[in-house]
Short mmCIF file of C-alpha atoms in Angstrom, two decimals:
data_model
loop_
_atom_site.label_atom_id
_atom_site.label_comp_id
_atom_site.label_asym_id
_atom_site.label_seq_id
_atom_site.Cartn_x
_atom_site.Cartn_y
_atom_site.Cartn_z
CA MET A 1 9.47 -13.39 -8.99
CA SER A 2 11.98 -10.64 -10.19
CA THR A 3 14.69 -9.87 -7.70
CA SER A 4 15.99 -6.82 -9.72
CA THR A 5 13.01 -4.64 -9.18
CA ARG A 6 12.52 -3.08 -5.79
CA LEU A 7 9.10 -1.72 -4.91
CA ARG A 8 8.08 0.26 -1.78
CA LEU A 9 5.06 -1.88 -1.50
CA GLY A 10 6.05 -5.55 -0.66
CA PRO A 11 4.16 -8.78 -1.31
CA LEU A 12 0.38 -8.37 -0.10
CA PRO A 13 -0.67 -10.11 3.09
CA LYS A 14 -3.95 -11.84 3.34
CA THR A 15 -6.53 -9.65 5.22
CA GLU A 16 -10.11 -9.20 5.95
CA SER A 17 -11.61 -6.33 4.22
CA VAL A 18 -14.58 -3.74 4.11
CA LYS A 19 -15.71 -2.35 0.87
CA LEU A 20 -14.98 1.34 0.22
CA THR A 21 -15.70 3.25 -2.95
CA PHE A 22 -13.97 6.41 -4.16
CA THR A 23 -13.31 8.39 -7.29
CA CYS A 24 -10.00 9.21 -8.72
CA PRO A 25 -8.76 10.90 -11.93
CA SER A 26 -8.25 8.59 -14.99
CA ASP A 27 -4.51 9.37 -15.02
CA LEU A 28 -4.22 8.14 -11.50
CA LYS A 29 -6.02 4.98 -12.32
CA ALA A 30 -3.85 4.32 -15.20
CA GLU A 31 -0.68 4.67 -12.84
CA LEU A 32 -2.20 2.30 -10.30
CA ASP A 33 -2.81 -0.19 -13.04
CA ARG A 34 0.82 0.16 -14.29
CA TYR A 35 2.01 -0.30 -10.66
CA ALA A 36 -0.18 -3.30 -10.20
CA ALA A 37 1.33 -4.84 -13.50
CA LEU A 38 4.79 -4.24 -12.17
CA HIS A 39 3.89 -5.61 -8.76
CA ALA A 40 2.50 -8.75 -10.26
CA GLN A 41 5.70 -9.21 -12.40
CA THR A 42 8.02 -8.51 -9.47
CA TYR A 43 6.28 -10.93 -6.99
CA GLY A 44 5.00 -13.46 -9.35
CA GLU A 45 1.24 -13.06 -8.18
CA ALA A 46 -1.43 -11.53 -10.19
CA THR A 47 -2.97 -8.49 -8.49
CA ASP A 48 -4.97 -5.28 -9.59
CA ALA A 49 -5.02 -1.78 -8.52
CA LEU A 50 -7.94 -2.33 -6.22
CA ALA A 51 -5.95 -4.93 -4.22
CA LEU A 52 -2.97 -2.57 -3.93
CA ILE A 53 -4.75 0.59 -2.85
CA PRO A 54 -5.63 -0.40 0.82
CA HIS A 55 -1.93 -1.54 1.28
CA MET A 56 -0.64 1.70 -0.24
CA LEU A 57 -2.87 3.81 2.01
CA ALA A 58 -1.95 1.86 5.13
CA ALA A 59 1.84 2.32 4.24
CA PHE A 60 1.30 5.95 3.62
CA MET A 61 -0.34 6.41 6.95
CA ALA A 62 2.16 4.39 8.95
CA ARG A 63 4.85 6.66 7.59
CA ASP A 64 2.99 10.01 8.22
CA ARG A 65 4.75 11.58 11.29
CA GLY A 66 1.73 13.82 11.94
CA PHE A 67 -0.59 10.98 12.05
CA ARG A 68 1.74 8.96 14.22
CA ARG A 69 2.00 11.90 16.73
CA GLY A 70 -1.79 12.09 16.74
CA THR A 71 -2.12 8.38 17.59
CA ALA A 72 0.54 8.74 20.28
CA LYS A 73 -1.76 11.29 22.05
CA GLY A 74 -4.48 8.61 22.51
CA LYS A 75 -6.18 8.63 19.12
CA THR A 76 -7.06 5.43 17.49
CA PRO A 77 -4.02 3.88 15.76
CA LEU A 78 -4.17 2.36 12.46
CA ALA A 79 -5.56 -1.07 12.72
CA SER A 80 -3.58 -2.91 10.15
CA THR A 81 0.12 -2.22 10.24
CA LYS A 82 1.07 -5.56 8.81
CA SER A 83 0.57 -4.17 5.13
CA ALA A 84 2.54 -1.05 6.05
CA ASP A 85 5.30 -3.36 7.54
CA ALA A 86 5.52 -5.30 4.15
CA GLY A 87 6.56 -2.14 2.39
CA ARG A 88 9.27 -1.30 5.00
CA ALA A 89 10.99 -4.68 4.20
CA LEU A 90 12.01 -3.22 0.83
CA GLU A 91 13.42 -0.06 1.94
#
């Protein structure tokens, strides 16, 4: 595990999942693959972009003020905040 690199997304927690399919531009996929390689190097655990995407989205949604205001008004909150909290540990 590298201690000199700090990534916004921390080590990945073990979670249950549901399959979701989406399409993205090839340059975004290349960037996700590069991030996954750096994440694996930093934390010493092999991972790929598919494993990172849900945690990135959860962290993004947890930090979105408009979304948080909406959840405070009785809307359904983000179910998995553990993965978002993992990213906060590195800030």
